[in-house]
Amino acid sequence: MIHWRIFPTREAQALALANAVAARLDEALTIRPRALLAVSGGTSPKAFLAQLAQLPVAWRDIAITLVDDRWVPPTHADSNARLVAETLLPGVTGAQWLPLVDMATDAALQVQTLNDTWTHGVPQVCVLGMGEDGHTASLFADAPQWHDAITTHRKFVLVQPQHAPHLRVSWSLTALAACECLILQIQGAAKREVLEAAQTEEQDNAISRLIHREGVKIDVFWSEE
C-alpha cells in the first residue's frame, strides 16, 4: 500500500519530508529509549538531509545509518557516507553514525560481520529513493544476487549490479519490509510512472516487490520537478 504526498517543487518536498521524519523519530522515542534512522544517498536527498539537520530532534538518542552504500572509500564522490557526512552529520550533535562500508576489510566479510554483530534492529524510520528501473536501496534485478537479496532473512546483502557502477552493501528486501516507517522520496513524471506501474501489478523490480509485500505501507513524497 502506498500513500501519495505531492509537492510542486523539490524545495517544498525537502522541507515537508524533513519535518515528517523528525516527527516520526520523536514518535519512535516516546516508546523506546533509542531510534534508528536509515537514509539514502544520491543527489535527491541533499536538500532533505540539510533541512533535517536543522530541526530540533533528540539526536543523542538516535543512530543514523544508510539504506545502502557503494564499496568505495568514504571520501569518494560516489560514497553515500560522504553525502551524509557533508549534509546531515555536521548538524546532528550526539547522533551515533553507523556506516555500512569498511574499506579496511573484504566486502563479503564486512557484510557477514554486519549480519553477525548488528544489534540495532531494523530502522524505525527509513527514507528510500528509487531508480527508473525500479530499484530501491541497492536491490538491482540485474544483479546475480537478486534472488537472494529479495528472499533472504539476513539484514544485509552484497550486490554487484550489471549496469550500475560499484559493488554495493544494502539492506535486504525482507529487512526493508520490516521497517516501522517507510518513506519514498522521488521526483519527476518518469519515476511516478514507474511507481504507478509497480503498484498496479507486481513486477520483477525491488520497489514493486516491496509494495506487494503483505503489511507494507509506504509514504511517497513526490515532487513534479
C-alpha angles and dihedrals in degrees: 000000000000132000119204125220111183128203132182096221140025089241093058090045093050093051094047092046093050091051092047093051092047090051092049091050091049089050092049091052092056090069102033137031095238138024135203123222122193119194135184133237133222127082101296098071097051097095093040093051092048090051093047091053089062097054124099099248123153091251094170087069095048134082119204126207139157131262087222141336140200119249094251134110115281089248093056118113090237095050115117088201088061091053092053092045091054100042112024113018097061090063102041104074113192098016116134114240117213111186120194099210127070110177091191090076139044115281096234091047091050092054091047090050092050091052093046099045108027108123100170100084120216121322120277086210123028123180112199134190128202136214125220088254089062097253119144126188100356095309100132119179091213094059120105087232093056098109093046092045093056098040107035121102091213115109098227134043137183113232132188109192116208096214103031128066127258137020110272142208113215143169109255123247091251091053092049091049089055094056114116096225122024119189126182120203115197139152137204140028096277095059092044089056091050092051094046091051090048090052096046096056132005110258136185096264133094101250092051092047089050095048091051095049110114113261096009117138123185127191107212118208104194128175126194094231 
